[in-house]
Coordinates of C-alpha atoms in Angstrom, one line a residue:
M1 CA 130.8 68.5 93.1
A2 CA 131.0 66.2 90.1
Y3 CA 128.2 67.6 88.1
K4 CA 129.1 68.7 84.6
T5 CA 129.0 72.4 83.6
I6 CA 127.2 72.9 80.3
V7 CA 127.6 76.3 78.7
E8 CA 125.3 77.6 76.0
D9 CA 126.8 80.8 74.5
G10 CA 125.8 83.3 71.9
I11 CA 122.1 83.2 72.6
D12 CA 120.0 86.1 71.3
V13 CA 116.7 85.3 73.0
L14 CA 116.6 83.0 76.0
V15 CA 113.1 82.0 77.1
C16 CA 112.8 80.8 80.7
G17 CA 109.6 78.7 81.1
A18 CA 107.8 77.0 78.3
G19 CA 104.1 77.4 79.2
L20 CA 101.9 79.4 76.9
G21 CA 103.8 82.6 77.5
G22 CA 107.1 81.0 76.7
T23 CA 105.9 79.1 73.6
G24 CA 104.5 82.3 72.3
A25 CA 107.8 84.1 72.8
A26 CA 109.8 81.4 71.0
F27 CA 107.4 81.3 68.1
E28 CA 107.4 85.0 67.6
A29 CA 111.2 85.4 68.1
R30 CA 111.8 83.2 65.1
Y31 CA 109.6 85.4 62.9
W32 CA 111.4 88.7 63.8
G33 CA 114.8 87.1 64.3
K34 CA 115.3 84.9 61.3
D35 CA 119.1 84.6 62.0
K36 CA 118.9 84.8 65.8
K37 CA 119.7 82.0 68.2
I38 CA 116.6 81.2 70.3
V39 CA 116.9 78.9 73.3
I40 CA 114.2 77.6 75.7
A41 CA 114.9 76.4 79.2
E42 CA 112.0 74.5 80.8
K43 CA 111.8 73.0 84.3
A44 CA 109.5 70.1 83.1
N45 CA 108.9 69.1 79.5
I46 CA 107.6 71.6 77.0
D47 CA 105.0 69.1 75.7
R48 CA 103.2 69.1 79.0
S49 CA 104.3 72.0 81.1
G50 CA 102.7 75.2 82.5
A51 CA 99.2 75.8 83.7
V52 CA 97.6 74.2 80.5
A53 CA 99.5 70.9 81.1
Q54 CA 96.5 68.8 82.0
G55 CA 94.3 70.3 79.3
L56 CA 91.8 73.0 79.1
Y57 CA 88.1 73.0 78.1
A58 CA 87.9 76.7 77.1
I59 CA 90.0 79.5 75.8
N60 CA 89.0 82.3 78.2
C61 CA 90.2 85.3 76.3
Y62 CA 88.9 85.8 72.7
M63 CA 87.4 89.0 71.4
G64 CA 85.6 87.6 68.3
T65 CA 86.1 90.9 66.5
R66 CA 85.8 89.4 63.1
F67 CA 82.4 88.0 64.1
G68 CA 81.3 91.4 65.4
E69 CA 81.2 90.1 69.0
N70 CA 83.7 92.3 71.0
N71 CA 86.5 94.7 70.6
P72 CA 89.6 95.3 72.8
E73 CA 88.1 98.4 74.5
D74 CA 85.3 96.1 75.8
H75 CA 87.8 93.7 77.3
V76 CA 89.7 96.5 79.0
R77 CA 86.5 97.8 80.6
Y78 CA 85.6 94.2 81.8
A79 CA 89.0 93.6 83.3
R80 CA 89.0 97.0 84.9
I81 CA 85.7 96.6 86.7
D82 CA 86.6 93.1 87.8
L83 CA 89.9 94.3 89.3
M84 CA 88.3 97.2 91.1
G85 CA 90.0 99.7 88.7
M86 CA 93.5 98.5 89.2
V87 CA 94.9 97.5 85.8
R88 CA 97.5 98.6 83.2
E89 CA 95.1 99.5 80.4
D90 CA 97.9 100.0 77.9
L91 CA 99.1 96.5 78.4
L92 CA 95.6 95.1 78.5
F93 CA 94.5 96.8 75.3
D94 CA 97.8 95.8 73.5
M95 CA 97.2 92.1 74.4
A96 CA 93.5 92.3 73.5
R97 CA 94.1 93.8 70.0
H98 CA 96.4 90.8 69.1
V99 CA 94.9 87.8 70.9
D100 CA 92.4 86.7 68.3
S101 CA 95.2 86.1 65.8
A102 CA 96.9 83.8 68.3
V103 CA 93.7 81.8 68.7
H104 CA 93.2 81.5 64.9
Q105 CA 96.8 80.1 64.7
F106 CA 95.9 77.5 67.3
E107 CA 93.1 76.3 65.1
E108 CA 95.4 76.2 62.1
W109 CA 97.8 74.1 64.1
G110 CA 95.1 71.5 64.8
L111 CA 93.5 72.6 68.1
P112 CA 89.8 71.6 67.8
L113 CA 87.6 74.7 68.5
M114 CA 83.9 74.1 68.8
R115 CA 81.8 76.1 66.4
N116 CA 78.2 77.3 66.3
P117 CA 76.8 75.3 63.3
K118 CA 74.3 78.1 62.4
T119 CA 76.6 81.1 62.5
G120 CA 80.0 79.6 62.0
A121 CA 81.3 81.6 64.9
Y122 CA 83.1 79.8 67.7
Q123 CA 80.9 78.2 70.4
R124 CA 80.7 80.7 73.3
E125 CA 80.7 79.6 76.9
G126 CA 80.5 83.2 78.1
R127 CA 81.2 86.6 76.6
W128 CA 85.0 86.1 76.5
Q129 CA 85.2 82.3 76.6
I130 CA 85.1 79.9 73.6
M131 CA 84.9 76.1 74.0
I132 CA 87.6 73.8 72.8
H133 CA 88.5 70.1 72.9
G134 CA 91.6 71.0 74.8
E135 CA 93.2 67.7 76.0
S136 CA 96.1 68.2 73.6
Y137 CA 96.1 72.1 73.7
K138 CA 99.7 72.3 75.1
P139 CA 101.4 69.7 72.9
I140 CA 99.9 71.3 69.8
V141 CA 101.2 74.8 70.8
A142 CA 104.5 73.3 72.0
E143 CA 105.2 71.9 68.6
A144 CA 105.2 75.4 67.0
A145 CA 107.7 76.5 69.7
K146 CA 110.0 73.5 69.3
K147 CA 110.1 74.2 65.5
S148 CA 111.0 77.8 66.2
A149 CA 113.8 77.4 68.8
D150 CA 117.3 76.4 68.0
K151 CA 117.4 74.3 71.2
V152 CA 115.0 73.3 73.9
F153 CA 116.4 72.3 77.3
N154 CA 113.8 70.3 79.1
R155 CA 114.2 69.4 82.8
V156 CA 116.4 72.5 83.5
C157 CA 115.3 74.5 86.5
V158 CA 116.4 78.1 86.1
T159 CA 117.4 79.5 89.5
H160 CA 119.0 82.8 88.8
L161 CA 119.4 85.4 86.1
L162 CA 122.9 86.3 85.1
M163 CA 123.7 90.0 85.2
D164 CA 126.0 92.0 82.8
D165 CA 129.4 92.7 84.4
S166 CA 130.1 95.5 82.0
K167 CA 126.9 97.5 82.5
E168 CA 124.8 97.8 85.7
N169 CA 121.2 96.6 85.6
R170 CA 121.4 94.7 82.4
V171 CA 120.6 91.0 82.1
A172 CA 123.1 88.6 80.5
G173 CA 121.4 85.2 80.7
A174 CA 120.6 82.7 83.3
V175 CA 121.8 79.6 85.2
G176 CA 120.2 76.5 86.6
F177 CA 120.5 72.7 86.9
N178 CA 119.1 69.6 85.3
V179 CA 116.6 68.0 87.6
R180 CA 117.5 64.5 86.4
T181 CA 121.2 64.6 85.9
G182 CA 122.1 67.4 88.2
N183 CA 124.3 69.1 85.5
Y184 CA 124.9 72.8 85.9
H185 CA 123.6 74.9 82.9
V186 CA 124.9 78.3 82.0
F187 CA 123.0 80.3 79.4
K188 CA 124.7 83.4 78.1
S189 CA 122.1 85.6 76.3
K190 CA 121.6 89.1 74.9
T191 CA 118.0 89.1 76.1
V192 CA 115.8 87.0 78.4
V193 CA 112.0 86.5 78.3
V194 CA 110.8 85.3 81.7
A195 CA 107.6 83.3 81.2
A196 CA 107.8 81.1 84.3
G197 CA 104.8 80.5 86.5
G198 CA 103.1 82.4 89.3
A199 CA 102.8 81.0 92.8
S200 CA 100.7 78.2 94.3
N201 CA 101.4 76.8 97.7
I202 CA 102.8 80.0 99.3
F203 CA 99.6 80.1 101.5
K204 CA 98.6 77.0 103.5
P205 CA 96.2 75.1 101.2
R206 CA 92.8 73.8 102.3
S207 CA 93.8 70.3 101.1
V208 CA 96.2 68.7 103.6
G209 CA 97.2 65.1 104.5
E210 CA 95.8 62.7 101.9
G211 CA 94.7 65.7 99.8
A212 CA 98.1 67.4 99.8
G213 CA 99.0 68.7 96.3
R214 CA 95.4 69.1 95.2
V215 CA 95.3 72.8 94.7
W216 CA 93.7 75.1 92.2
Y217 CA 96.6 76.5 90.3
A218 CA 99.4 74.3 89.0
P219 CA 101.2 72.8 92.1
W220 CA 104.5 73.1 90.3
S221 CA 104.1 76.8 89.8
S222 CA 106.6 78.0 92.5
G223 CA 106.7 81.7 91.9
S224 CA 109.7 81.5 89.7
A225 CA 108.5 84.3 87.4
Y226 CA 108.7 86.5 90.5
G227 CA 111.7 84.9 92.3
L228 CA 113.9 85.3 89.2
M229 CA 113.0 88.9 88.5
I230 CA 112.9 90.1 92.1
G231 CA 116.3 88.5 92.6
A232 CA 117.6 90.4 89.6
G233 CA 116.3 93.7 91.0
A234 CA 113.3 94.2 88.7
K235 CA 110.5 96.4 90.0
M236 CA 107.3 94.6 90.7
T237 CA 103.7 95.8 90.8
Q238 CA 100.3 94.8 92.3
M239 CA 101.8 91.9 94.3
E240 CA 99.1 92.4 96.9
N241 CA 96.5 91.5 94.4
R242 CA 96.3 87.7 95.2
I243 CA 93.3 85.7 94.0
V244 CA 90.9 83.5 95.9
L245 CA 88.7 81.2 93.8
A246 CA 85.2 79.9 94.4
R247 CA 85.6 76.2 93.5
F248 CA 84.0 72.8 94.0
K249 CA 85.0 71.6 97.4
D250 CA 88.2 69.6 97.9
G251 CA 88.8 68.9 94.1
Y252 CA 89.1 72.5 93.1
G253 CA 87.0 71.9 90.0
P254 CA 86.2 75.0 88.0
V255 CA 82.7 76.6 88.3
G256 CA 82.8 78.9 85.3
A257 CA 81.4 76.4 82.8
Y258 CA 78.7 75.5 85.2
F259 CA 77.6 79.1 85.7
L260 CA 78.0 80.1 82.1
H261 CA 77.1 77.1 80.0
L262 CA 74.9 75.0 82.2
K263 CA 73.2 78.1 83.7
T264 CA 73.6 76.8 87.3
Y265 CA 73.4 79.1 90.3
T266 CA 74.4 79.0 94.0
Q267 CA 72.4 78.7 97.3
N268 CA 73.3 78.8 100.9
G269 CA 72.7 75.8 103.2
M270 CA 69.1 76.8 103.7
G271 CA 68.4 76.8 100.0
E272 CA 68.3 80.6 99.7
E273 CA 69.8 83.1 97.3
Y274 CA 72.3 84.9 99.5
E275 CA 74.4 87.3 97.4
S276 CA 71.9 90.2 97.3
K277 CA 71.6 90.4 101.1
W278 CA 75.2 91.5 101.3
F279 CA 74.9 94.3 98.7
P280 CA 74.0 97.1 101.0
A281 CA 77.0 96.5 103.3
L282 CA 79.2 96.0 100.3
E283 CA 78.1 99.3 98.7
E284 CA 79.1 101.1 102.0
M285 CA 82.4 99.3 101.9
V286 CA 83.5 99.8 98.2
G287 CA 81.1 102.5 96.9
K288 CA 78.6 102.4 94.1
R289 CA 81.3 102.9 91.5
Y290 CA 82.3 99.2 91.9
L291 CA 79.0 97.7 92.8
D292 CA 76.4 99.1 90.5
I293 CA 73.5 96.7 91.4
E294 CA 71.0 98.3 89.0
A295 CA 73.4 98.2 86.1
S296 CA 74.3 94.6 87.0
H297 CA 70.7 93.5 86.5
L298 CA 69.9 95.7 83.5
T299 CA 73.0 95.2 81.4
H300 CA 74.7 92.1 83.0
R301 CA 77.6 94.2 84.2
P302 CA 79.8 91.9 86.2
I303 CA 79.9 92.3 89.9
P304 CA 83.6 92.0 90.5
T305 CA 84.7 88.4 91.3
C306 CA 86.2 89.4 94.7
L307 CA 82.9 90.9 95.8
R308 CA 81.0 87.7 95.0
N309 CA 83.6 85.9 97.2
H310 CA 82.9 88.5 99.9
A311 CA 79.2 87.5 100.0
F312 CA 80.2 83.8 100.0
I313 CA 82.7 84.1 102.8
H314 CA 80.4 86.2 105.0
E315 CA 77.4 84.0 104.4
V316 CA 79.4 81.0 105.6
N317 CA 80.8 82.9 108.6
A318 CA 77.3 83.8 109.5
G319 CA 76.5 80.1 110.0
R320 CA 74.4 79.6 106.8
G321 CA 76.8 77.3 105.0
P322 CA 77.7 75.3 103.1
I323 CA 77.2 77.1 99.8
H324 CA 75.9 74.7 97.1
M325 CA 76.1 74.8 93.4
V326 CA 72.5 73.9 92.2
T327 CA 73.3 71.2 89.6
M328 CA 70.2 69.0 90.1
E329 CA 68.1 71.1 87.7
A330 CA 70.6 71.3 84.8
F331 CA 71.7 67.6 85.1
Q332 CA 68.2 66.4 84.3
D333 CA 69.1 67.3 80.7
P334 CA 71.3 64.4 79.5
H335 CA 73.2 66.7 77.2
L336 CA 74.0 69.2 80.0
E337 CA 74.9 66.3 82.3
E338 CA 77.4 65.0 79.8
I339 CA 78.9 68.5 79.4
G340 CA 79.2 68.9 83.2
W341 CA 81.2 65.7 83.5
H342 CA 83.3 66.3 80.3
N343 CA 84.3 69.7 81.7
F344 CA 86.2 68.0 84.5
L345 CA 87.4 65.0 82.6
G346 CA 89.0 67.4 80.1
M347 CA 91.0 69.4 82.6
T348 CA 90.3 68.6 86.3
V349 CA 90.0 64.8 86.5
G350 CA 90.6 64.9 90.3
Q351 CA 87.1 66.5 90.8
A352 CA 85.3 63.8 88.9
V353 CA 87.3 61.1 90.8
L354 CA 86.5 62.8 94.1
W355 CA 82.8 62.9 93.4
A356 CA 82.8 59.2 92.4
A357 CA 84.9 58.3 95.5
T358 CA 82.5 60.2 97.9
D359 CA 79.2 59.1 96.3
V360 CA 78.3 62.6 95.1
D361 CA 76.2 62.5 92.0
P362 CA 75.4 66.1 90.9
K363 CA 72.2 64.9 89.2
Y364 CA 70.7 64.0 92.6
E365 CA 72.7 66.1 95.0
N366 CA 73.9 69.7 94.8
P367 CA 77.7 69.7 95.4
E368 CA 79.4 71.9 97.9
L369 CA 81.5 74.9 96.9
T370 CA 84.3 76.5 98.9
T371 CA 86.7 79.4 98.6
S372 CA 90.3 78.5 98.0
E373 CA 93.5 79.6 99.6
P374 CA 95.1 82.6 97.9
Y375 CA 97.3 82.4 94.8
V376 CA 99.7 84.9 93.3
M377 CA 99.7 85.2 89.6
G378 CA 99.4 87.7 86.7
S379 CA 97.6 86.0 83.9
H380 CA 94.3 84.8 85.4
A381 CA 91.9 87.3 87.1
T382 CA 94.8 88.8 88.9
G383 CA 97.5 91.4 88.2
C384 CA 100.7 90.5 90.0
G385 CA 104.0 90.7 88.3
A386 CA 106.8 92.9 87.0
W387 CA 106.5 96.6 86.3
C388 CA 106.9 96.5 82.5
S389 CA 107.0 99.1 79.7
G390 CA 104.0 99.2 77.5
P391 CA 103.8 99.8 73.7
E392 CA 104.9 103.1 72.3
D393 CA 101.6 104.0 70.6
L394 CA 99.5 103.5 73.7
S395 CA 101.4 104.1 76.9
P396 CA 101.7 107.3 78.9
P397 CA 105.3 108.5 79.7
E398 CA 105.3 106.8 83.1
Y399 CA 104.4 103.5 81.4
F400 CA 106.9 103.5 78.6
W401 CA 110.7 103.1 78.6
G402 CA 111.6 101.9 75.1
Y403 CA 110.5 98.3 74.6
N404 CA 107.2 96.6 75.1
R405 CA 107.1 94.2 78.0
M406 CA 110.6 95.1 79.1
T407 CA 111.0 95.2 82.9
T408 CA 113.1 97.9 84.7
V409 CA 116.1 95.6 84.1
E410 CA 117.5 96.2 80.6
G411 CA 117.1 93.3 78.2
L412 CA 114.8 91.4 80.6
F413 CA 111.2 90.9 79.3
G414 CA 108.1 89.3 80.7
A415 CA 105.1 87.3 79.6
G416 CA 102.1 85.7 81.2
D417 CA 102.3 85.5 85.0
A418 CA 105.5 87.5 84.9
V419 CA 103.8 90.8 83.7
G420 CA 102.0 92.9 86.3
G421 CA 98.7 94.7 85.7
T422 CA 97.4 92.5 82.9
P423 CA 94.6 90.3 84.4
H424 CA 92.2 88.2 82.3
A425 CA 94.8 87.2 79.8
F426 CA 94.6 83.5 80.5
S427 CA 96.2 81.0 78.1
S428 CA 95.7 82.8 74.8
G429 CA 96.6 86.2 76.3
S430 CA 99.7 84.8 77.8
F431 CA 100.8 83.3 74.4
T432 CA 100.1 86.7 72.9
E433 CA 102.2 88.5 75.5
G434 CA 105.0 86.1 74.8
R435 CA 104.8 87.1 71.1
L436 CA 104.8 90.9 72.0
A437 CA 107.8 90.4 74.4
A438 CA 109.8 88.5 71.9
K439 CA 109.2 91.0 69.1
A440 CA 110.4 93.8 71.4
A441 CA 113.4 91.7 72.5
C442 CA 114.5 91.2 68.8
K443 CA 114.1 95.0 68.3
Y444 CA 116.2 95.7 71.4
I445 CA 119.0 93.5 69.9
D446 CA 118.6 95.1 66.4
D447 CA 118.9 98.5 68.0
G448 CA 122.3 97.6 69.3
K449 CA 121.3 97.8 73.0
A450 CA 122.8 94.4 73.8
E451 CA 126.3 95.2 72.7
G452 CA 129.2 94.5 74.9
I453 CA 127.6 92.2 77.4
R454 CA 130.2 90.4 79.6
V455 CA 129.7 87.6 82.1
S456 CA 132.6 87.0 84.4
E457 CA 133.7 83.5 85.4
E458 CA 133.5 84.6 89.0
Q459 CA 129.8 85.2 88.7
I460 CA 129.2 81.8 87.0
K461 CA 131.3 80.1 89.7
R462 CA 129.6 81.9 92.5
R463 CA 126.1 81.0 91.3
K464 CA 127.2 77.3 90.9
E465 CA 128.4 77.2 94.5
E466 CA 125.2 78.8 95.6
I467 CA 122.9 76.4 93.6
Y468 CA 124.5 73.2 95.0
K469 CA 125.1 74.5 98.5
P470 CA 122.0 72.6 99.9
M471 CA 123.5 69.3 98.8
E472 CA 126.9 70.2 100.3
H473 CA 125.2 71.2 103.5
Y474 CA 123.3 67.9 103.7
K475 CA 126.5 65.9 103.0
I476 CA 128.3 67.6 105.9
Y477 CA 125.6 67.4 108.5
R478 CA 123.5 64.4 107.6
N479 CA 125.0 62.2 110.3
E480 CA 123.7 64.6 113.0
I481 CA 120.0 63.7 112.6
T482 CA 118.4 63.4 116.0
A483 CA 115.1 61.8 115.1
G484 CA 113.4 61.2 111.8
S485 CA 114.3 64.2 109.7
V486 CA 115.1 66.6 112.7
N487 CA 118.6 68.0 112.5
P488 CA 120.0 70.9 114.5
N489 CA 122.1 72.1 111.5
Y490 CA 119.5 72.4 108.8
I491 CA 115.9 72.3 107.6
N492 CA 114.7 70.4 104.6
P493 CA 112.5 71.8 101.9
R494 CA 109.3 70.2 103.3
Q495 CA 109.9 71.8 106.7
G496 CA 110.6 75.1 105.1
L497 CA 107.5 75.0 103.0
D498 CA 105.3 74.2 106.0
R499 CA 106.8 77.2 107.9
L500 CA 106.2 79.5 104.9
Q501 CA 102.6 78.4 104.4
K502 CA 101.7 78.7 108.1
L503 CA 103.1 82.2 108.5
M504 CA 101.6 83.5 105.2
D505 CA 98.2 82.0 106.2
E506 CA 98.2 83.5 109.7
Y507 CA 99.8 86.8 109.0
C508 CA 99.0 87.7 105.4
G509 CA 95.4 86.7 105.2
G510 CA 94.9 83.0 104.4
V511 CA 92.0 80.7 104.8
T512 CA 92.2 79.9 108.5
V513 CA 91.7 83.6 109.4
S514 CA 89.0 84.2 106.7
Y515 CA 91.6 86.3 104.7
M516 CA 92.0 88.9 107.4
T517 CA 95.2 90.8 108.2
N518 CA 96.4 94.2 109.5
E519 CA 99.6 96.2 109.9
K520 CA 100.5 94.6 113.2
L521 CA 100.1 91.1 111.8
L522 CA 102.0 92.0 108.6
N523 CA 105.0 93.4 110.6
I524 CA 105.2 90.1 112.6
G525 CA 104.9 88.2 109.3
L526 CA 107.8 90.1 107.8
K527 CA 110.0 89.5 110.8
K528 CA 109.2 85.7 110.6
L529 CA 110.0 85.8 106.8
K530 CA 113.4 87.3 107.6
L531 CA 114.1 84.6 110.1
L532 CA 113.0 82.0 107.6
E533 CA 115.3 83.6 105.0
E534 CA 118.2 83.1 107.4
D535 CA 117.3 79.4 107.9
L536 CA 117.0 78.9 104.1
E537 CA 120.7 79.7 103.9
K538 CA 121.1 76.3 105.8
I539 CA 118.5 74.3 103.8
A540 CA 119.6 70.8 103.0
A541 CA 118.9 68.7 100.0
E542 CA 119.4 64.9 100.1
N543 CA 119.3 64.5 96.3
I544 CA 118.6 66.3 93.1
H545 CA 114.8 66.1 93.7
E546 CA 115.2 67.9 97.0
L547 CA 117.5 70.4 95.4
L548 CA 114.7 71.3 93.0
R549 CA 112.3 71.6 96.0
A550 CA 114.8 73.8 97.8
W551 CA 115.0 76.3 95.0
E552 CA 111.3 76.3 94.4
L553 CA 111.0 77.2 98.1
K554 CA 113.5 80.0 97.7
H555 CA 111.5 81.4 94.9
R556 CA 108.3 81.1 96.9
H557 CA 109.9 82.9 99.8
L558 CA 111.0 85.9 97.6
T559 CA 107.4 86.0 96.2
S560 CA 105.9 85.9 99.7
E561 CA 108.1 88.7 100.9
A562 CA 106.9 90.9 98.0
V563 CA 103.3 90.0 98.7
M564 CA 103.7 90.9 102.4
H565 CA 105.3 94.3 101.7
H566 CA 102.7 95.2 99.1
T567 CA 99.8 94.2 101.3
M568 CA 101.2 96.4 104.1
F569 CA 101.9 99.3 101.7
R570 CA 98.3 99.5 100.3
K571 CA 96.4 100.8 103.4
E572 CA 92.9 99.9 102.2
T573 CA 90.8 96.8 101.4
R574 CA 90.8 97.2 97.6
W575 CA 89.6 93.6 96.9
P576 CA 87.2 92.4 99.6
G577 CA 86.9 88.6 99.2
Y578 CA 90.5 88.2 98.2
Y579 CA 91.9 89.8 101.5
Y580 CA 90.9 92.3 104.1
R581 CA 93.0 94.9 105.9
G582 CA 91.2 94.9 109.2
D583 CA 92.6 98.3 110.1
A584 CA 91.5 99.8 106.7
M585 CA 88.3 98.0 105.7
K586 CA 87.1 100.3 102.9
V587 CA 88.2 101.1 99.4
D588 CA 89.9 104.5 99.6
D589 CA 90.0 106.0 96.1
D590 CA 91.1 109.4 97.4
N591 CA 94.5 108.0 98.5
W592 CA 94.8 104.6 96.8
H593 CA 93.5 104.8 93.3
V594 CA 97.0 104.0 92.3
L595 CA 99.2 101.1 91.3
T596 CA 101.8 99.9 93.8
V597 CA 105.4 99.4 92.8
S598 CA 108.2 97.7 94.8
H599 CA 111.9 97.3 94.4
R600 CA 114.1 94.9 96.4
D601 CA 117.7 95.8 96.4
P602 CA 119.5 92.6 95.3
K603 CA 122.6 93.4 97.5
T604 CA 120.8 94.3 100.8
G605 CA 117.4 92.7 100.4
E606 CA 115.8 96.1 101.5
Y607 CA 112.5 97.0 100.0
T608 CA 111.3 100.4 98.7
M609 CA 107.7 101.0 97.9
E610 CA 106.1 103.7 95.7
K611 CA 102.8 104.7 94.1
A612 CA 102.4 104.8 90.4
P613 CA 99.5 106.6 88.6
C614 CA 96.6 104.4 87.5
Y615 CA 95.6 105.8 84.1
H616 CA 92.2 105.0 82.6
L617 CA 92.8 105.3 78.9
I618 CA 89.5 103.7 77.7
E619 CA 86.4 105.6 78.4
D620 CA 83.8 104.0 80.6
K621 CA 80.7 102.5 78.9
P622 CA 78.9 100.3 81.4
E623 CA 76.7 98.7 78.8
A624 CA 79.7 97.5 76.9
A625 CA 81.2 95.5 79.8
A626 CA 78.9 92.6 80.1
A627 CA 80.1 89.4 81.7

């Protein structure tokens, strides 16, 4: 293979992924590591990468403590009820106590935050959301990271973490390839902060054919945060906690601004309010602890998002769909109509284009909603990710092993989607987690824990052969194509993705089965995933672009396997509306009020599962957890 090998040595902090988590890590690493070498590796371009790439119309995590609005304890309570109790409260509180300072920095750097002209406080969309003009959110934040890093490698897809050859279970850097030139990149580093993305497109999406690629979460988010860490042997947590979104149909446009700012509401196809009719059955399913209807009405305590989905799904299955967002009332106000359109034009242009293309005017017609296919991520209203150490001053012994946000692999830290148990962080919280991880990484180095790291040439050579194998495989067997792209010796990335999405949908609770699965289905799914893994050893890439798709698929496969194992391990339906265990349809707090933790042996691929205690460190005050 003629591609050049480029080695970057002597790195102190390597940041993999330059979304909001990665930019936060680079920025903070420079503060605590004045003389340290900081390098960023990003699959796309740091100026427009990550989930915030298109823009964002709100910062969804801001306490407003200095305005007397909320405190970190409030946010922990809110996230805890929304996740049916399953959160890492130490990590959540740690993020929440620092997030406001990150938002204030964004404003100092030039991000336009809307303010209430009467109070001077930021303009609220909901209790936790503040409104912004966010078309240039990512470029503004990226500028701070670029000024902090010694080098930024754009267009480099990181495929594997390097491991220390002198000490077991210690990270030593990463390798990958340039998606334009094909060059092989080797990064030798004392610490690594993984801030890559969660996983879209592991379940079959609703949008197919001409709509393919129109998904809710960033389509380029290929589960690399999980693929990298699982491949290195890091323990993962809560990987069963996938998220399903209620969104505007086919364009996946967000509904939060409509509910919160425009004060819209939903109806079934008969024009009826439908949520409350499902409350009695839901209370039987999950218990009053998670569905306090009276408190919901009296104090605006949020009904968990998944339970709202449950009512939506069952109403449609009962034949009373479609579910409509009632916009016709709000859009009679020209100001609210303008906000409604700007909300999409600022971050989900596709939804505005779709309405225009299909003659839907929300001023005269209530648009349809739908529930999305599942996504796997750790920074939105979901808690998937690595099992990480918390901060020393907050964490119980089981949650602390030396350095904040460090995984169970020494020197390997996480931020954003990569960290498990920290939902409702969103963009500002992910940036904050990056800062916390980088500070801890610098301390890890200063404490002498990264001394003596050695990476053998054999490991570097082996990874290079592994990375480019799909192209070699194509070169050898390309002349044996029988018809179109059918070849008896390989599959291509598109074929592999189709297989993965179909089996995850049918066996792990996707849209076509109304999110339903059971142990029998999951066992069949794991068998099919193993067969797919064997075939991925013979995946072929015609060019560098297909090589990128091949490695994205391999990361998605590793993520999917973890999701399947976790879903089978937790023998209850903890999040009705996200997925259902048909053989265990109730919340079972007696046996499953715990966090799930997995470990995949990097050598054998075998999984071990365990329960970890779910500590509630913040006392419960229902009246303080308003939506």
